[in-house]
Short mmCIF file of C-alpha atoms in Angstrom, two decimals:
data_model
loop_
_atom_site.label_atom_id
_atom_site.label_comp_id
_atom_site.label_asym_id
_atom_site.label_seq_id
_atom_site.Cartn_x
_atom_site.Cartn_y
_atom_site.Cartn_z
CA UNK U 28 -57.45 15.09 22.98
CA UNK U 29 -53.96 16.14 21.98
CA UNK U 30 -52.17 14.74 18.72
CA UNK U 31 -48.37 14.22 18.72
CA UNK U 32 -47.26 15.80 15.02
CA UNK U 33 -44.09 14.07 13.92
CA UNK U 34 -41.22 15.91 13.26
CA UNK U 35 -40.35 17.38 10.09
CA UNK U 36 -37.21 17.42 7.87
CA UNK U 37 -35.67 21.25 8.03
CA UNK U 38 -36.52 22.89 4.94
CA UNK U 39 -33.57 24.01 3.36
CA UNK U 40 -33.77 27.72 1.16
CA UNK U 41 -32.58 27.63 -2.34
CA UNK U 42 -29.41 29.37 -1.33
CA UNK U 43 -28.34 26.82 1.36
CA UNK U 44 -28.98 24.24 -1.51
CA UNK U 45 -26.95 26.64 -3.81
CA UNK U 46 -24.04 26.89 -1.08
CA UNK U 47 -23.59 22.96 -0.47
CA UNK U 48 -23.94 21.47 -3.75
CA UNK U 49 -20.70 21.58 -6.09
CA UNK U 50 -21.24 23.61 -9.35
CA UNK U 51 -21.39 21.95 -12.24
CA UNK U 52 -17.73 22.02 -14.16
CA UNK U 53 -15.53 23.31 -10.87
CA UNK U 54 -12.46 21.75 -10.71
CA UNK U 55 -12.14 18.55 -9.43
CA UNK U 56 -16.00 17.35 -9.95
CA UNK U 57 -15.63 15.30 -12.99
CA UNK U 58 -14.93 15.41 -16.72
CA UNK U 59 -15.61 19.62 -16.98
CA UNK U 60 -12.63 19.52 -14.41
CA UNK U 61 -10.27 17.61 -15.82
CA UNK U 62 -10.49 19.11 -18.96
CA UNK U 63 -10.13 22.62 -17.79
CA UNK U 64 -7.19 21.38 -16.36
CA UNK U 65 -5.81 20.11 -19.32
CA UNK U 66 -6.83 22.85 -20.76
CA UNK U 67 -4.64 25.12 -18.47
CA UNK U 68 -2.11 22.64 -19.01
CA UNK U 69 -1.64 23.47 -22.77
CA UNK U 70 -1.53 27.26 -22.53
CA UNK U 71 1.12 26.94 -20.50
CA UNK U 72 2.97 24.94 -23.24
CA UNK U 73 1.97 27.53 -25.84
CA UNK U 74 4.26 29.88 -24.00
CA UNK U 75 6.68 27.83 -24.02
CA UNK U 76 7.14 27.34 -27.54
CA UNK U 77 8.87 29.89 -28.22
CA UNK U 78 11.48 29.28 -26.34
CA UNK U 79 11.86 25.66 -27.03
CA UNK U 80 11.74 26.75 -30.49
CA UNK U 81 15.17 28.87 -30.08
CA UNK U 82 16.79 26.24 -27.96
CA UNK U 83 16.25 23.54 -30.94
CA UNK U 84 17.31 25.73 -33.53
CA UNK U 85 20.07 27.37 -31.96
CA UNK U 86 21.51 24.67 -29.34
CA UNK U 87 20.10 20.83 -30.29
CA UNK U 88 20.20 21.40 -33.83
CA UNK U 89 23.95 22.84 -34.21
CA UNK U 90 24.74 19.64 -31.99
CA UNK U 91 23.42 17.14 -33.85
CA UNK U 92 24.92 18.49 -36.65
CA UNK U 93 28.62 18.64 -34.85
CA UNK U 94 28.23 15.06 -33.97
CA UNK U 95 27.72 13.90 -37.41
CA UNK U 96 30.86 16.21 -38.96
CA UNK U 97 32.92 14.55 -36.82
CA UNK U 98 32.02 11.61 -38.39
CA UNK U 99 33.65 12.97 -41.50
CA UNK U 100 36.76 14.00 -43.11
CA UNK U 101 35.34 17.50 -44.32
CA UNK U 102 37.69 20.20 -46.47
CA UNK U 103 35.87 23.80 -45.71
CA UNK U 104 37.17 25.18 -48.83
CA UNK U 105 36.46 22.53 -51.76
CA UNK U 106 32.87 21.53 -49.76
CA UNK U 107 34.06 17.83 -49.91
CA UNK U 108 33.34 15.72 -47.57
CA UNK U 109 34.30 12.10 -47.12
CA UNK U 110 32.81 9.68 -44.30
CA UNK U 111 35.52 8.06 -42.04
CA UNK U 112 33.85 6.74 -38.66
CA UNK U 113 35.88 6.93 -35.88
CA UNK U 114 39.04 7.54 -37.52
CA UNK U 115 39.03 11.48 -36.15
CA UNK U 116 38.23 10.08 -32.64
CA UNK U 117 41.10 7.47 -33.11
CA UNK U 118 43.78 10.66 -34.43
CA UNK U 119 42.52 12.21 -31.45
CA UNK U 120 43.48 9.83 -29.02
CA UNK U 121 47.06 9.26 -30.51
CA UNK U 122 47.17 13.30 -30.31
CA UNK U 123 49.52 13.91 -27.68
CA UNK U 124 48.68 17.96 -28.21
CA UNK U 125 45.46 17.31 -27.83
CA UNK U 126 46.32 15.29 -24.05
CA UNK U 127 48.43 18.13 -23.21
CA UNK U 128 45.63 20.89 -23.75
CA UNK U 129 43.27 18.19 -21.88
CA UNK U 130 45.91 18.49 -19.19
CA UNK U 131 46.38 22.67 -19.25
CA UNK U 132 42.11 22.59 -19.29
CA UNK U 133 42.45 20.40 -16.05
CA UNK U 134 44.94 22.38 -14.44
CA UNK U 135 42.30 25.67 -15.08
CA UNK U 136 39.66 23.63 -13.26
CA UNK U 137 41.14 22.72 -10.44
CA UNK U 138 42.75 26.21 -9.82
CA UNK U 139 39.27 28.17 -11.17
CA UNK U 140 38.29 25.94 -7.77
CA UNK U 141 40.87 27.07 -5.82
CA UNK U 142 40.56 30.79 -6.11
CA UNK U 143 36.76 31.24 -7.66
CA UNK U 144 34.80 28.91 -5.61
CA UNK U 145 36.59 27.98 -2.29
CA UNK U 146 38.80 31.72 -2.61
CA UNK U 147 36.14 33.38 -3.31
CA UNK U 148 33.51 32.29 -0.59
CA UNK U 149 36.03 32.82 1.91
CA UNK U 150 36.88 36.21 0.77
CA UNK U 151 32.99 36.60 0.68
CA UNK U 152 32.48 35.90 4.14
CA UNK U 153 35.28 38.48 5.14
CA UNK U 154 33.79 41.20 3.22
CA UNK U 155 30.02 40.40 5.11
CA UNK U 156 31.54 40.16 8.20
CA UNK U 157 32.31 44.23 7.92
CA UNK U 158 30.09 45.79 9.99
CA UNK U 159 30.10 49.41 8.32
CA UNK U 160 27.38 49.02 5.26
CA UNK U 161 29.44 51.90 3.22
CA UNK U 162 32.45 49.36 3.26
CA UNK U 163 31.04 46.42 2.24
CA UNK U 164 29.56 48.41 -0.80
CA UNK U 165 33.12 49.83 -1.72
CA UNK U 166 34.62 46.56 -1.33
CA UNK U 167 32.14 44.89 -3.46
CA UNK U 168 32.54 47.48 -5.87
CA UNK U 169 36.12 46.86 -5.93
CA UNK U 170 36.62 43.31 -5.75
CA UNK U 171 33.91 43.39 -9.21
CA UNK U 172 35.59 45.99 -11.03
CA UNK U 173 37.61 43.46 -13.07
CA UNK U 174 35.10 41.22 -13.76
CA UNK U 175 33.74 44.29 -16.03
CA UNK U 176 36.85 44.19 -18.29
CA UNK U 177 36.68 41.95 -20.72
CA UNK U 178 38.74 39.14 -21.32
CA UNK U 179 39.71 40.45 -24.40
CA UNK U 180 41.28 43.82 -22.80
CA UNK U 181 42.49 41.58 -19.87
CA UNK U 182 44.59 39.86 -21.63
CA UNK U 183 46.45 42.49 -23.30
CA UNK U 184 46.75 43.92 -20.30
CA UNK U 185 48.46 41.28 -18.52
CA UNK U 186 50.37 40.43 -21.47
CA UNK U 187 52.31 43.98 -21.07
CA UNK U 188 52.40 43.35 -17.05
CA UNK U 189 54.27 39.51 -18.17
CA UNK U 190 56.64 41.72 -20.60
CA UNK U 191 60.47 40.55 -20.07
CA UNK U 192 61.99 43.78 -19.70
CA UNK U 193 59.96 46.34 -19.14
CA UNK U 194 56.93 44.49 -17.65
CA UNK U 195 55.08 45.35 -13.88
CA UNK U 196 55.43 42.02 -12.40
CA UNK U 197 59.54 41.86 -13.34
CA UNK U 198 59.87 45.34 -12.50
CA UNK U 199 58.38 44.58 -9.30
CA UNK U 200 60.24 41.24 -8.77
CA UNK U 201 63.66 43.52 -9.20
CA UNK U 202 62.40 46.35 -6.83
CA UNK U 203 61.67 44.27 -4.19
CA UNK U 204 65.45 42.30 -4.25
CA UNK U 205 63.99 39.05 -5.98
CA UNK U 206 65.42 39.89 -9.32
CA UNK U 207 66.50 36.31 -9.98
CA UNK U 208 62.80 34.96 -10.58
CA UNK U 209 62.09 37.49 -13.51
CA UNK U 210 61.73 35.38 -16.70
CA UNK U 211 59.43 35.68 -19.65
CA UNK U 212 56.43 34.25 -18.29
CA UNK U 213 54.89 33.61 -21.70
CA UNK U 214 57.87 32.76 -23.58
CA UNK U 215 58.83 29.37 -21.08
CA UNK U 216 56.89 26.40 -21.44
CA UNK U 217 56.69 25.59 -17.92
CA UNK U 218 55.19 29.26 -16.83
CA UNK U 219 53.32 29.97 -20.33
CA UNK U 220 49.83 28.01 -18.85
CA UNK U 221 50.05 29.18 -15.28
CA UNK U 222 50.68 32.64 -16.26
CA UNK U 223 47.39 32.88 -18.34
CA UNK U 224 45.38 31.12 -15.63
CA UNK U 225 46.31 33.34 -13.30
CA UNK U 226 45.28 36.38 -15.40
CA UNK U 227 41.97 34.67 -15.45
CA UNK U 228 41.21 34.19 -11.97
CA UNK U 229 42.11 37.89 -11.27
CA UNK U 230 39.75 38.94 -14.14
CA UNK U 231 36.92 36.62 -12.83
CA UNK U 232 37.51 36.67 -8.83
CA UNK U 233 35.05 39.16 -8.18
CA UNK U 234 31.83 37.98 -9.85
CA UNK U 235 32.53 34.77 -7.30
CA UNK U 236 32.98 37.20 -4.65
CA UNK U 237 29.76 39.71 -5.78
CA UNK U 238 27.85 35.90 -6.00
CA UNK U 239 28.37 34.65 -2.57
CA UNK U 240 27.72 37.80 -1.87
CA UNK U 241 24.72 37.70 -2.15
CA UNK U 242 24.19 34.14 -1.03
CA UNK U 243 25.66 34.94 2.49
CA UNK U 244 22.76 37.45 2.74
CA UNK U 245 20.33 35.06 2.21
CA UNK U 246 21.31 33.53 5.76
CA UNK U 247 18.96 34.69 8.97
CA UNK U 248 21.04 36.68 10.97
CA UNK U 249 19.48 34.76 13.47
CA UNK U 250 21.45 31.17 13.01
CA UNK U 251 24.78 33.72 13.60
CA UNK U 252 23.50 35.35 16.68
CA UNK U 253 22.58 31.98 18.26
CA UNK U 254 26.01 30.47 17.06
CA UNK U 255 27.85 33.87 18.88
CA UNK U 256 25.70 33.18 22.31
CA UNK U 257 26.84 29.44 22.70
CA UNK U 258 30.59 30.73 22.01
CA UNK U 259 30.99 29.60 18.49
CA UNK U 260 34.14 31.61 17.31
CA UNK U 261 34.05 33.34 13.52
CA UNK U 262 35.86 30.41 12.26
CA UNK U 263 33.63 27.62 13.20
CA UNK U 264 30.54 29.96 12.49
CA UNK U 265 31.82 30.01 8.70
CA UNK U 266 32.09 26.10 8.27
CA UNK U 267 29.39 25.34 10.76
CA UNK U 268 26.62 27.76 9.70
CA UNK U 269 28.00 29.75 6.69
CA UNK U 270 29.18 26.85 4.29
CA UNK U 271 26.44 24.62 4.44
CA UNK U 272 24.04 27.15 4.01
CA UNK U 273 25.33 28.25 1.11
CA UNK U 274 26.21 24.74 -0.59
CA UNK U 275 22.85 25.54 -3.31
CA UNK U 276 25.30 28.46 -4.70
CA UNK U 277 28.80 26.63 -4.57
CA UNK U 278 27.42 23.93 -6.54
CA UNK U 279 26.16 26.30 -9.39
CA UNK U 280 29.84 28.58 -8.44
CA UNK U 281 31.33 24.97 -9.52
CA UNK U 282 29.44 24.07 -12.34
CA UNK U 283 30.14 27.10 -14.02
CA UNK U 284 33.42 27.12 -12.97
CA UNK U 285 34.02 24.08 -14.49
CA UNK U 286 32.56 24.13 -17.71
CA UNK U 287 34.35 27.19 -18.52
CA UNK U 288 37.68 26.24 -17.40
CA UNK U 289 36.88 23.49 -20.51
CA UNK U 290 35.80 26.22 -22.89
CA UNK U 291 38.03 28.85 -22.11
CA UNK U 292 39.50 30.06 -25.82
CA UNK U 293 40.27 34.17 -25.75
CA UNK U 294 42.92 34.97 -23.62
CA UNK U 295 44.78 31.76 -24.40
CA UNK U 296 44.29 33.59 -28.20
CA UNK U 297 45.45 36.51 -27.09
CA UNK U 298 48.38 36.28 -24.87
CA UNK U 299 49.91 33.29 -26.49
CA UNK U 300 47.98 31.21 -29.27
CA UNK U 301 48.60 28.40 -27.74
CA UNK U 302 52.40 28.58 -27.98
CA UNK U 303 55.46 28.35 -27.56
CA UNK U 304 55.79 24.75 -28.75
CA UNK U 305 51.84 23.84 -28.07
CA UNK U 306 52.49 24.17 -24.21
CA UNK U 307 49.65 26.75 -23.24
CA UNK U 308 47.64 24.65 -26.18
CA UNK U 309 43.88 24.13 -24.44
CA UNK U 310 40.77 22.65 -26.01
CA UNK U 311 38.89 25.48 -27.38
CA UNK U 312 42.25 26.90 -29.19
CA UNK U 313 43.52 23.29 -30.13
CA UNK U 314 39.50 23.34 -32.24
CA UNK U 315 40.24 26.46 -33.75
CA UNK U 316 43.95 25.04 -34.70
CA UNK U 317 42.25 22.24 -36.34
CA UNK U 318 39.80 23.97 -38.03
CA UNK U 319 40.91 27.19 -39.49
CA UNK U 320 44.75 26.07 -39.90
CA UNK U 321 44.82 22.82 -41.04
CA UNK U 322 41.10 23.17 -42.46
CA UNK U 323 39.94 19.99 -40.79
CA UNK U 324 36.86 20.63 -39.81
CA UNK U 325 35.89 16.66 -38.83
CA UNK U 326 38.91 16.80 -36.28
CA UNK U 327 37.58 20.03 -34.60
CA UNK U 328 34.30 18.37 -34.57
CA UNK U 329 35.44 15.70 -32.70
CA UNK U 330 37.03 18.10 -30.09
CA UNK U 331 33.99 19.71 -29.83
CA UNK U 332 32.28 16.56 -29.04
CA UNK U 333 35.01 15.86 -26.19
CA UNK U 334 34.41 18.89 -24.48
CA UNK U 335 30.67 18.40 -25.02
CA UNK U 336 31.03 14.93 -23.27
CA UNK U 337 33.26 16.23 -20.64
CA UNK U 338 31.42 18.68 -19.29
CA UNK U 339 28.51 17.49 -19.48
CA UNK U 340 29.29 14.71 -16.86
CA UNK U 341 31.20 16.32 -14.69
CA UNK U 342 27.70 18.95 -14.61
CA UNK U 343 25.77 16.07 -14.16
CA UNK U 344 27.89 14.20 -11.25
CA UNK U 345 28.07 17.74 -9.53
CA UNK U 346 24.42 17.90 -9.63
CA UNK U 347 23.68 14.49 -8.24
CA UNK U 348 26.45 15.61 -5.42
CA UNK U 349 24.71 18.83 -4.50
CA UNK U 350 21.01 17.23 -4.90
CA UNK U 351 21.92 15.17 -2.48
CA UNK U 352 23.84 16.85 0.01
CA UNK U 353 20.61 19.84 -0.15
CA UNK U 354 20.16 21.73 3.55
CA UNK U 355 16.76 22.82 3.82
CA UNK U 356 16.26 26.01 6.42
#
């Protein structure tokens, strides 16, 4: 007589068991997890520190403190200091100096635009479109070489070139049978400005150009390739495949563009102080004006604070542009 044995469970080894069953304290079983986590979490702050640290001291703190001096009517010398509300932001706005180096800082922006964003992309593109490797290095090289001068040097150096009589540019003017346009550049008020900003954008063309540069390399050869086999011309490639792909690096090229077109200070110091008659007057040399000259330091506080506020927002409305216009690839 045979007996039918029921089956048995498999027996599973004490390594199997060990395999399948989660360790106490790995992450993501439980409380050990989480707290390793958090754990992680705050070493990663201690790092950190440090740096916040600086920024605080160094940035926030020197802010705060601006804000509240130009609160005041404050004489450097005698250390008195007198509170008067708004009435600097009110003497500000009646200013019209201070409107017209609002006005000179605008005109930087929009042609630091011109030449070192939208200029200097295009320029960008030209230069990576040579095929020979050695050339593009040597124009790189080239095109960057003034951006390692500083603006110091610059704009002595262009304030010889602007020279009435014996300057390069009039010299040039005369050689060339257009005699009639020399002028002192620095001495009119309707040239003084524009003959500054253009020093700047030669001194500061290249970086743009060395920057997008580099951004254009970023791009898969690829996307051009299959542009050039459906018989996309050069010209279309650069808007179609070029500019879009590189819209990450013109917003930054723009932001920092910008701010600095409202901060710019030494070669307006240099080439003109701000003269003649307050016409090449911008914000940062207007502050100084106000602060070292006429030793009010609550006025210049309250320019600071306007070109604090001003760029600022425009930063923040170019970011909100660019986050939302993003190409992923």
């Amino acid at each position: 007589m045979t007996t039918t044995q029921a089956p048995q469970a498999p027996v599973r080894t004490r390594l199997e068991r060990g395999r399948t069953a989660p360790a106490a304290g790995a992450p993501g079983t439980g409380a050990p997890g989480a707290a390793r986590r958090r754990g992680a979490a705050w070493r990663g702050l201690v790092w950190l520190l440090p740096a916040l640290a600086v920024l605080a001291v160094f940035v926030y703190w020197p802010l705060i403190q601006n804000i509240v001096f130009s609160f005041l009517k404050w004489n450097i010398y005698s250390g008195e200091q007198t509170f008067v509300s708004v009435d600097n932001y009110s003497a500000l706005a009646e200013d019209p100096v201070f409107w017209r180096a609002l006005g000179n800082n605008a005109w930087y922006a929009v042609l630091s635009i011109v030449f070192q964003v939208l200029g200097a992309l295009v320029l960008a593109a030209i230069v990576e479109s040579v095929r020979s490797d050695r050339w593009r290095k040597a124009f790189r090289a080239i095109y960057f070489i003034p951006s390692a001068i500083s603006l110091t040097v610059a704009g002595l150096l262009f304030y010889f070139v602007y020279q009435p009589q014996t300057g390069l540019l009039n010299v040039f003017l005369d050689g060339i049978g257009l005699g009639q346009f020399s002028q002192a550049w620095l001495g009119h008020e309707s040239t003084a400005i524009f003959a500054i900003i253009a020093m700047s954008q030669w001194q500061g063309f290249g970086y743009s150009v060395l920057l997008f540069s580099v951004a254009l390399q970023r791009i898969p050869q690829e996307l051009y390739e299959a542009a050039q086999l459906d018989g996309v011309g050069p010209v279309r490639r650069f808007f179609t495949v070029s500019v879009p792909l590189v819209r990450e690096m013109t917003g930054l090229m723009m932001i920092v563009t910008i701010s600095g077109a409202f901060q710019v200070f030494n070669e307006v110091m240099v080439m003109t102080s701000g003269g003649p008659n307050n016409s090449s007057q911008v914000l940062g040399t207007w502050l100084y004006h106000a602060g070292f000259v006429t030793n009010d330091f609550g006025s210049a506080a309250a320019i600071g604070v306007a070109i604090f506020v001003i760029t600022l927002l425009l930063a923040v409305a170019q970011l909100a542009y660019s986050r939302k216009r993003r190409v992923e690839w």
